[in-house]
Amino acid sequence: MSVNAPGPSPSPSPQSGSWPAPPPRAADVLRSPQGLATALTVLLSAGAAVDLFSSGVGLYTRKLMTDYAADPAAVESGSLDLSDSLTTHTGFAQGLFALATAVVFIIWFHRVRCNGQVFRPDGFSRSAGWAIGGWFIPIGNLFIPYRTARETWEASTPYDPDGTHRRVSIAPVIAWWLVFTASELLYRFGSARYVRAETPEEIRDVSAFNAAVDLTAVVAAVLAVVFVRKLTALQRARAEELLLSRTVPGAATAAV
């Protein structure tokens, strides 16, 4: 079987750094996710830095509580106040970055999903709206976004010269999703423990636990950057390939 990519008359090649021209039909509009990917890289990197600092605050609090449990008189009240202040402010900063990152990520995620529909209309099990709604369904948000990400990744894979989809490792998607999901679940568990902690020993233990959770969030952010940048690069390559098939006579037919 063959797939014929219809298109307009030849047009100039895209300028360096620009996004290839979209297909002509309204249903086949490609929109560049590059700007959103850059914003996500910045947000994820800054958020990871805050998480790393928060991990240090957790270890600092753990040490204070260890000393306090052994001898309350050995710990100055100023140190305890500093620990409380740092914990509050870093938690606030983490919340702000998490919210901003989530908003930009979902916009980017929906855009690459829509682009994937142009590249491979038969490659998805759900409509593009699930790229947004899937994140807000209890239980479903543990697997719906992952499936959308995987299908988008596969749809964005460029073709080999023989007309088959190029084999590109799905490992970045799997690694990001596993660590991200684990980080979110651990964060919720740690937050619940922190609220219930009352004694110095309980605060010490939960502070150590949350410090480890923050490090998990740092790893998740790094893997998210890899996933975002790699998928964006795949879509750019596929878009350029699609544009070429519409501007070079005979290149529109690819064996499948």
PDB file of C-alpha atoms in Angstrom:
ATOM      1  CA  MET A   1       0.000   0.000   0.000  1.00  0.00           C
ATOM      2  CA  SER A   2       1.193   3.539  -0.561  1.00  0.00           C
ATOM      3  CA  VAL A   3       0.399   6.889   0.983  1.00  0.00           C
ATOM      4  CA  ASN A   4       0.147   9.899  -1.316  1.00  0.00           C
ATOM      5  CA  ALA A   5       0.698  13.261   0.373  1.00  0.00           C
ATOM      6  CA  PRO A   6      -1.279  15.876  -1.623  1.00  0.00           C
ATOM      7  CA  GLY A   7       0.002  19.411  -1.617  1.00  0.00           C
ATOM      8  CA  PRO A   8       0.357  22.746  -3.365  1.00  0.00           C
ATOM      9  CA  SER A   9       2.825  23.745  -6.020  1.00  0.00           C
ATOM     10  CA  PRO A  10       6.518  23.844  -5.025  1.00  0.00           C
ATOM     11  CA  SER A  11       7.468  26.518  -2.509  1.00  0.00           C
ATOM     12  CA  PRO A  12      10.827  27.782  -1.261  1.00  0.00           C
ATOM     13  CA  SER A  13      12.687  25.739   1.373  1.00  0.00           C
ATOM     14  CA  PRO A  14      12.245  26.938   4.974  1.00  0.00           C
ATOM     15  CA  GLN A  15      14.782  29.343   6.377  1.00  0.00           C
ATOM     16  CA  SER A  16      17.185  28.029   9.014  1.00  0.00           C
ATOM     17  CA  GLY A  17      15.556  28.042  12.433  1.00  0.00           C
ATOM     18  CA  SER A  18      12.033  28.430  11.010  1.00  0.00           C
ATOM     19  CA  TRP A  19       9.212  25.895  11.120  1.00  0.00           C
ATOM     20  CA  PRO A  20       8.204  24.314   7.793  1.00  0.00           C
ATOM     21  CA  ALA A  21       5.084  25.659   6.124  1.00  0.00           C
ATOM     22  CA  PRO A  22       1.878  23.900   7.250  1.00  0.00           C
ATOM     23  CA  PRO A  23      -0.028  21.563   4.954  1.00  0.00           C
ATOM     24  CA  PRO A  24      -2.692  23.277   2.849  1.00  0.00           C
ATOM     25  CA  ARG A  25      -5.860  21.760   4.312  1.00  0.00           C
ATOM     26  CA  ALA A  26      -7.397  23.270   7.460  1.00  0.00           C
ATOM     27  CA  ALA A  27      -7.428  19.859   9.134  1.00  0.00           C
ATOM     28  CA  ASP A  28      -3.707  19.420   8.426  1.00  0.00           C
ATOM     29  CA  VAL A  29      -2.263  22.496  10.129  1.00  0.00           C
ATOM     30  CA  LEU A  30       1.156  22.077  11.725  1.00  0.00           C
ATOM     31  CA  ARG A  31       2.101  24.484  14.501  1.00  0.00           C
ATOM     32  CA  SER A  32       5.633  24.735  15.802  1.00  0.00           C
ATOM     33  CA  PRO A  33       6.104  23.571  19.421  1.00  0.00           C
ATOM     34  CA  GLN A  34       9.642  24.971  19.493  1.00  0.00           C
ATOM     35  CA  GLY A  35       8.883  28.125  21.492  1.00  0.00           C
ATOM     36  CA  LEU A  36       6.877  26.162  24.054  1.00  0.00           C
ATOM     37  CA  ALA A  37       9.659  23.565  24.275  1.00  0.00           C
ATOM     38  CA  THR A  38      12.185  26.317  25.013  1.00  0.00           C
ATOM     39  CA  ALA A  39       9.933  27.791  27.698  1.00  0.00           C
ATOM     40  CA  LEU A  40       9.495  24.342  29.216  1.00  0.00           C
ATOM     41  CA  THR A  41      13.241  23.774  29.275  1.00  0.00           C
ATOM     42  CA  VAL A  42      13.685  27.007  31.239  1.00  0.00           C
ATOM     43  CA  LEU A  43      10.821  26.291  33.634  1.00  0.00           C
ATOM     44  CA  LEU A  44      11.838  22.689  34.253  1.00  0.00           C
ATOM     45  CA  SER A  45      15.458  23.674  34.840  1.00  0.00           C
ATOM     46  CA  ALA A  46      14.525  26.461  37.252  1.00  0.00           C
ATOM     47  CA  GLY A  47      12.063  24.192  39.037  1.00  0.00           C
ATOM     48  CA  ALA A  48      14.739  21.512  39.379  1.00  0.00           C
ATOM     49  CA  ALA A  49      17.066  24.066  40.953  1.00  0.00           C
ATOM     50  CA  VAL A  50      14.372  24.971  43.498  1.00  0.00           C
ATOM     51  CA  ASP A  51      13.765  21.274  44.210  1.00  0.00           C
ATOM     52  CA  LEU A  52      17.473  20.759  44.762  1.00  0.00           C
ATOM     53  CA  PHE A  53      17.544  23.671  47.204  1.00  0.00           C
ATOM     54  CA  SER A  54      14.449  22.278  48.925  1.00  0.00           C
ATOM     55  CA  SER A  55      16.222  18.958  49.361  1.00  0.00           C
ATOM     56  CA  GLY A  56      19.044  20.784  51.124  1.00  0.00           C
ATOM     57  CA  VAL A  57      16.513  22.531  53.375  1.00  0.00           C
ATOM     58  CA  GLY A  58      15.028  19.146  54.251  1.00  0.00           C
ATOM     59  CA  LEU A  59      18.409  17.780  55.255  1.00  0.00           C
ATOM     60  CA  TYR A  60      19.080  20.914  57.295  1.00  0.00           C
ATOM     61  CA  THR A  61      15.760  20.461  59.111  1.00  0.00           C
ATOM     62  CA  ARG A  62      16.520  16.802  59.686  1.00  0.00           C
ATOM     63  CA  LYS A  63      19.803  17.698  61.395  1.00  0.00           C
ATOM     64  CA  LEU A  64      18.107  20.306  63.585  1.00  0.00           C
ATOM     65  CA  MET A  65      15.426  17.857  64.664  1.00  0.00           C
ATOM     66  CA  THR A  66      18.019  15.190  65.385  1.00  0.00           C
ATOM     67  CA  ASP A  67      19.901  17.607  67.641  1.00  0.00           C
ATOM     68  CA  TYR A  68      16.669  18.870  69.195  1.00  0.00           C
ATOM     69  CA  ALA A  69      15.481  15.362  70.026  1.00  0.00           C
ATOM     70  CA  ALA A  70      18.795  14.660  71.756  1.00  0.00           C
ATOM     71  CA  ASP A  71      18.993  17.987  73.628  1.00  0.00           C
ATOM     72  CA  PRO A  72      16.432  20.785  73.066  1.00  0.00           C
ATOM     73  CA  ALA A  73      18.686  23.328  74.758  1.00  0.00           C
ATOM     74  CA  ALA A  74      21.416  22.699  72.182  1.00  0.00           C
ATOM     75  CA  VAL A  75      19.324  24.150  69.346  1.00  0.00           C
ATOM     76  CA  GLU A  76      18.817  27.912  69.137  1.00  0.00           C
ATOM     77  CA  SER A  77      15.349  29.234  68.463  1.00  0.00           C
ATOM     78  CA  GLY A  78      16.728  31.268  65.575  1.00  0.00           C
ATOM     79  CA  SER A  79      17.781  28.081  63.806  1.00  0.00           C
ATOM     80  CA  LEU A  80      14.299  26.642  64.191  1.00  0.00           C
ATOM     81  CA  ASP A  81      12.750  29.856  62.856  1.00  0.00           C
ATOM     82  CA  LEU A  82      15.134  29.777  59.892  1.00  0.00           C
ATOM     83  CA  SER A  83      14.178  26.186  59.138  1.00  0.00           C
ATOM     84  CA  ASP A  84      10.470  27.042  59.225  1.00  0.00           C
ATOM     85  CA  SER A  85      10.986  30.091  56.999  1.00  0.00           C
ATOM     86  CA  LEU A  86      13.064  28.213  54.434  1.00  0.00           C
ATOM     87  CA  THR A  87      10.572  25.354  54.328  1.00  0.00           C
ATOM     88  CA  THR A  88       7.648  27.737  53.794  1.00  0.00           C
ATOM     89  CA  HIS A  89       9.325  29.838  51.105  1.00  0.00           C
ATOM     90  CA  THR A  90      10.763  26.929  49.157  1.00  0.00           C
ATOM     91  CA  GLY A  91       7.390  25.184  49.262  1.00  0.00           C
ATOM     92  CA  PHE A  92       5.749  28.326  47.879  1.00  0.00           C
ATOM     93  CA  ALA A  93       8.356  28.583  45.103  1.00  0.00           C
ATOM     94  CA  GLN A  94       7.898  24.913  44.237  1.00  0.00           C
ATOM     95  CA  GLY A  95       4.155  25.432  43.957  1.00  0.00           C
ATOM     96  CA  LEU A  96       4.556  28.413  41.634  1.00  0.00           C
ATOM     97  CA  PHE A  97       6.978  26.616  39.327  1.00  0.00           C
ATOM     98  CA  ALA A  98       4.838  23.472  39.350  1.00  0.00           C
ATOM     99  CA  LEU A  99       1.763  25.457  38.291  1.00  0.00           C
ATOM    100  CA  ALA A 100       3.554  27.432  35.574  1.00  0.00           C
ATOM    101  CA  THR A 101       5.261  24.320  34.239  1.00  0.00           C
ATOM    102  CA  ALA A 102       2.011  22.333  34.208  1.00  0.00           C
ATOM    103  CA  VAL A 103       0.198  25.024  32.192  1.00  0.00           C
ATOM    104  CA  VAL A 104       2.956  25.352  29.578  1.00  0.00           C
ATOM    105  CA  PHE A 105       3.504  21.595  29.425  1.00  0.00           C
ATOM    106  CA  ILE A 106      -0.175  20.848  28.727  1.00  0.00           C
ATOM    107  CA  ILE A 107      -0.259  23.484  25.964  1.00  0.00           C
ATOM    108  CA  TRP A 108       2.887  21.983  24.419  1.00  0.00           C
ATOM    109  CA  PHE A 109       1.528  18.444  24.872  1.00  0.00           C
ATOM    110  CA  HIS A 110      -1.706  19.278  23.065  1.00  0.00           C
ATOM    111  CA  ARG A 111       0.179  20.978  20.254  1.00  0.00           C
ATOM    112  CA  VAL A 112       2.499  18.041  19.561  1.00  0.00           C
ATOM    113  CA  ARG A 113      -0.488  15.707  19.770  1.00  0.00           C
ATOM    114  CA  CYS A 114      -2.306  17.747  17.087  1.00  0.00           C
ATOM    115  CA  ASN A 115       0.831  17.731  14.944  1.00  0.00           C
ATOM    116  CA  GLY A 116       0.985  13.958  15.345  1.00  0.00           C
ATOM    117  CA  GLN A 117      -2.522  13.744  13.898  1.00  0.00           C
ATOM    118  CA  VAL A 118      -1.236  15.451  10.738  1.00  0.00           C
ATOM    119  CA  PHE A 119       1.743  13.127  10.489  1.00  0.00           C
ATOM    120  CA  ARG A 120      -0.208   9.928  11.109  1.00  0.00           C
ATOM    121  CA  PRO A 121      -4.015  10.312  11.269  1.00  0.00           C
ATOM    122  CA  ASP A 122      -4.559   6.620  12.059  1.00  0.00           C
ATOM    123  CA  GLY A 123      -1.985   6.471  14.835  1.00  0.00           C
ATOM    124  CA  PHE A 124      -4.126   7.455  17.821  1.00  0.00           C
ATOM    125  CA  SER A 125      -6.656   5.650  19.991  1.00  0.00           C
ATOM    126  CA  ARG A 126      -8.201   8.853  21.429  1.00  0.00           C
ATOM    127  CA  SER A 127      -9.007  12.337  20.153  1.00  0.00           C
ATOM    128  CA  ALA A 128      -6.616  15.254  20.626  1.00  0.00           C
ATOM    129  CA  GLY A 129      -8.731  16.613  23.476  1.00  0.00           C
ATOM    130  CA  TRP A 130      -7.490  13.792  25.674  1.00  0.00           C
ATOM    131  CA  ALA A 131      -4.029  15.366  25.589  1.00  0.00           C
ATOM    132  CA  ILE A 132      -5.554  17.927  27.964  1.00  0.00           C
ATOM    133  CA  GLY A 133      -8.431  16.120  29.650  1.00  0.00           C
ATOM    134  CA  GLY A 134      -6.442  12.978  30.388  1.00  0.00           C
ATOM    135  CA  TRP A 135      -4.430  14.821  33.034  1.00  0.00           C
ATOM    136  CA  PHE A 136      -7.522  15.633  35.111  1.00  0.00           C
ATOM    137  CA  ILE A 137      -9.172  12.204  35.356  1.00  0.00           C
ATOM    138  CA  PRO A 138      -8.508  10.420  38.662  1.00  0.00           C
ATOM    139  CA  ILE A 139      -6.732   7.096  38.145  1.00  0.00           C
ATOM    140  CA  GLY A 140      -6.907   7.672  34.388  1.00  0.00           C
ATOM    141  CA  ASN A 141      -4.169  10.285  34.676  1.00  0.00           C
ATOM    142  CA  LEU A 142      -1.813   7.478  35.637  1.00  0.00           C
ATOM    143  CA  PHE A 143      -1.901   6.004  32.122  1.00  0.00           C
ATOM    144  CA  ILE A 144      -3.861   8.180  29.627  1.00  0.00           C
ATOM    145  CA  PRO A 145      -1.163  10.884  29.226  1.00  0.00           C
ATOM    146  CA  TYR A 146       1.496   8.194  28.846  1.00  0.00           C
ATOM    147  CA  ARG A 147      -0.403   6.483  26.055  1.00  0.00           C
ATOM    148  CA  THR A 148      -0.944   9.828  24.335  1.00  0.00           C
ATOM    149  CA  ALA A 149       2.765  10.624  24.656  1.00  0.00           C
ATOM    150  CA  ARG A 150       3.771   7.257  23.258  1.00  0.00           C
ATOM    151  CA  GLU A 151       1.386   7.448  20.307  1.00  0.00           C
ATOM    152  CA  THR A 152       2.513  11.007  19.548  1.00  0.00           C
ATOM    153  CA  TRP A 153       6.149   9.918  19.679  1.00  0.00           C
ATOM    154  CA  GLU A 154       5.522   7.042  17.280  1.00  0.00           C
ATOM    155  CA  ALA A 155       3.466   9.234  14.915  1.00  0.00           C
ATOM    156  CA  SER A 156       6.267  11.814  14.833  1.00  0.00           C
ATOM    157  CA  THR A 157       8.931   9.336  13.776  1.00  0.00           C
ATOM    158  CA  PRO A 158      10.392  10.253  10.368  1.00  0.00           C
ATOM    159  CA  TYR A 159      10.511   7.789   7.495  1.00  0.00           C
ATOM    160  CA  ASP A 160      13.487   5.785   6.335  1.00  0.00           C
ATOM    161  CA  PRO A 161      14.451   5.923   2.629  1.00  0.00           C
ATOM    162  CA  ASP A 162      12.456   2.730   2.010  1.00  0.00           C
ATOM    163  CA  GLY A 163       9.267   4.449   3.167  1.00  0.00           C
ATOM    164  CA  THR A 164       8.931   2.752   6.563  1.00  0.00           C
ATOM    165  CA  HIS A 165       8.863   4.578   9.892  1.00  0.00           C
ATOM    166  CA  ARG A 166      12.340   4.970  11.322  1.00  0.00           C
ATOM    167  CA  ARG A 167      12.921   3.027  14.522  1.00  0.00           C
ATOM    168  CA  VAL A 168      13.503   5.521  17.346  1.00  0.00           C
ATOM    169  CA  SER A 169      13.852   4.282  20.914  1.00  0.00           C
ATOM    170  CA  ILE A 170      10.805   4.932  23.084  1.00  0.00           C
ATOM    171  CA  ALA A 171      13.027   4.906  26.200  1.00  0.00           C
ATOM    172  CA  PRO A 172      12.838   8.701  26.804  1.00  0.00           C
ATOM    173  CA  VAL A 173       9.035   8.482  27.061  1.00  0.00           C
ATOM    174  CA  ILE A 174       9.068   5.481  29.387  1.00  0.00           C
ATOM    175  CA  ALA A 175      11.835   6.819  31.646  1.00  0.00           C
ATOM    176  CA  TRP A 176      10.200  10.252  31.974  1.00  0.00           C
ATOM    177  CA  TRP A 177       6.755   8.835  32.747  1.00  0.00           C
ATOM    178  CA  LEU A 178       7.919   6.269  35.310  1.00  0.00           C
ATOM    179  CA  VAL A 179      10.043   8.738  37.281  1.00  0.00           C
ATOM    180  CA  PHE A 180       7.493  11.556  36.972  1.00  0.00           C
ATOM    181  CA  THR A 181       4.653   9.342  38.221  1.00  0.00           C
ATOM    182  CA  ALA A 182       6.740   7.972  41.078  1.00  0.00           C
ATOM    183  CA  SER A 183       7.790  11.507  42.056  1.00  0.00           C
ATOM    184  CA  GLU A 184       4.189  12.738  42.134  1.00  0.00           C
ATOM    185  CA  LEU A 185       2.967   9.807  44.234  1.00  0.00           C
ATOM    186  CA  LEU A 186       5.875  10.120  46.664  1.00  0.00           C
ATOM    187  CA  TYR A 187       5.277  13.865  46.951  1.00  0.00           C
ATOM    188  CA  ARG A 188       1.640  13.355  47.925  1.00  0.00           C
ATOM    189  CA  PHE A 189       2.597  10.719  50.473  1.00  0.00           C
ATOM    190  CA  GLY A 190       5.344  12.927  51.937  1.00  0.00           C
ATOM    191  CA  SER A 191       3.051  15.962  52.113  1.00  0.00           C
ATOM    192  CA  ALA A 192       0.464  13.958  54.068  1.00  0.00           C
ATOM    193  CA  ARG A 193       3.157  12.769  56.479  1.00  0.00           C
ATOM    194  CA  TYR A 194       4.454  16.303  56.951  1.00  0.00           C
ATOM    195  CA  VAL A 195       1.008  17.592  57.910  1.00  0.00           C
ATOM    196  CA  ARG A 196       0.638  14.860  60.532  1.00  0.00           C
ATOM    197  CA  ALA A 197       4.166  15.186  61.958  1.00  0.00           C
ATOM    198  CA  GLU A 198       4.225  16.632  65.478  1.00  0.00           C
ATOM    199  CA  THR A 199       7.171  15.286  67.457  1.00  0.00           C
ATOM    200  CA  PRO A 200      10.811  16.167  66.660  1.00  0.00           C
ATOM    201  CA  GLU A 201      11.376  12.541  65.629  1.00  0.00           C
ATOM    202  CA  GLU A 202       8.449  12.579  63.207  1.00  0.00           C
ATOM    203  CA  ILE A 203       9.554  15.901  61.710  1.00  0.00           C
ATOM    204  CA  ARG A 204      13.109  14.570  61.396  1.00  0.00           C
ATOM    205  CA  ASP A 205      11.986  11.458  59.533  1.00  0.00           C
ATOM    206  CA  VAL A 206       9.563  13.214  57.193  1.00  0.00           C
ATOM    207  CA  SER A 207      12.155  15.895  56.413  1.00  0.00           C
ATOM    208  CA  ALA A 208      14.622  13.222  55.334  1.00  0.00           C
ATOM    209  CA  PHE A 209      11.930  11.507  53.264  1.00  0.00           C
ATOM    210  CA  ASN A 210      10.907  14.728  51.534  1.00  0.00           C
ATOM    211  CA  ALA A 211      14.539  15.570  50.792  1.00  0.00           C
ATOM    212  CA  ALA A 212      14.755  12.298  48.865  1.00  0.00           C
ATOM    213  CA  VAL A 213      11.460  13.055  47.105  1.00  0.00           C
ATOM    214  CA  ASP A 214      12.842  16.429  45.987  1.00  0.00           C
ATOM    215  CA  LEU A 215      15.834  14.674  44.436  1.00  0.00           C
ATOM    216  CA  THR A 216      13.433  12.361  42.603  1.00  0.00           C
ATOM    217  CA  ALA A 217      11.667  15.460  41.268  1.00  0.00           C
ATOM    218  CA  VAL A 218      15.007  16.779  39.991  1.00  0.00           C
ATOM    219  CA  VAL A 219      15.579  13.550  38.050  1.00  0.00           C
ATOM    220  CA  ALA A 220      12.016  13.724  36.699  1.00  0.00           C
ATOM    221  CA  ALA A 221      12.620  17.292  35.503  1.00  0.00           C
ATOM    222  CA  VAL A 222      15.819  16.299  33.688  1.00  0.00           C
ATOM    223  CA  LEU A 223      14.048  13.396  31.975  1.00  0.00           C
ATOM    224  CA  ALA A 224      11.153  15.707  31.064  1.00  0.00           C
ATOM    225  CA  VAL A 225      13.573  18.100  29.355  1.00  0.00           C
ATOM    226  CA  VAL A 226      15.023  15.186  27.363  1.00  0.00           C
ATOM    227  CA  PHE A 227      11.531  14.008  26.370  1.00  0.00           C
ATOM    228  CA  VAL A 228      10.307  17.478  25.384  1.00  0.00           C
ATOM    229  CA  ARG A 229      13.366  18.390  23.344  1.00  0.00           C
ATOM    230  CA  LYS A 230      13.603  15.005  21.641  1.00  0.00           C
ATOM    231  CA  LEU A 231       9.932  14.896  20.643  1.00  0.00           C
ATOM    232  CA  THR A 232      10.084  18.489  19.409  1.00  0.00           C
ATOM    233  CA  ALA A 233      13.146  17.609  17.300  1.00  0.00           C
ATOM    234  CA  LEU A 234      11.374  14.540  15.884  1.00  0.00           C
ATOM    235  CA  GLN A 235       8.399  16.656  14.862  1.00  0.00           C
ATOM    236  CA  ARG A 236      10.611  19.228  13.196  1.00  0.00           C
ATOM    237  CA  ALA A 237      12.374  16.520  11.201  1.00  0.00           C
ATOM    238  CA  ARG A 238       9.040  14.951  10.242  1.00  0.00           C
ATOM    239  CA  ALA A 239       7.591  18.336   9.229  1.00  0.00           C
ATOM    240  CA  GLU A 240      10.578  19.076   7.009  1.00  0.00           C
ATOM    241  CA  GLU A 241      10.254  15.621   5.495  1.00  0.00           C
ATOM    242  CA  LEU A 242       6.554  16.200   4.845  1.00  0.00           C
ATOM    243  CA  LEU A 243       7.255  19.562   3.241  1.00  0.00           C
ATOM    244  CA  LEU A 244       9.909  17.994   1.015  1.00  0.00           C
ATOM    245  CA  SER A 245       7.450  15.336  -0.144  1.00  0.00           C
ATOM    246  CA  ARG A 246       5.175  18.147  -1.343  1.00  0.00           C
ATOM    247  CA  THR A 247       7.816  20.175  -3.109  1.00  0.00           C
ATOM    248  CA  VAL A 248       9.894  17.501  -4.820  1.00  0.00           C
ATOM    249  CA  PRO A 249       8.141  15.659  -7.690  1.00  0.00           C
ATOM    250  CA  GLY A 250       7.946  11.923  -7.029  1.00  0.00           C
ATOM    251  CA  ALA A 251       8.736  12.254  -3.323  1.00  0.00           C
ATOM    252  CA  ALA A 252       5.110  12.271  -2.233  1.00  0.00           C
ATOM    253  CA  THR A 253       4.657   8.521  -2.453  1.00  0.00           C
ATOM    254  CA  ALA A 254       6.072   6.384   0.317  1.00  0.00           C
ATOM    255  CA  ALA A 255       5.642   2.642   0.588  1.00  0.00           C
ATOM    256  CA  VAL A 256       4.095   1.481   3.848  1.00  0.00           C
TER     257      VAL A 256
END
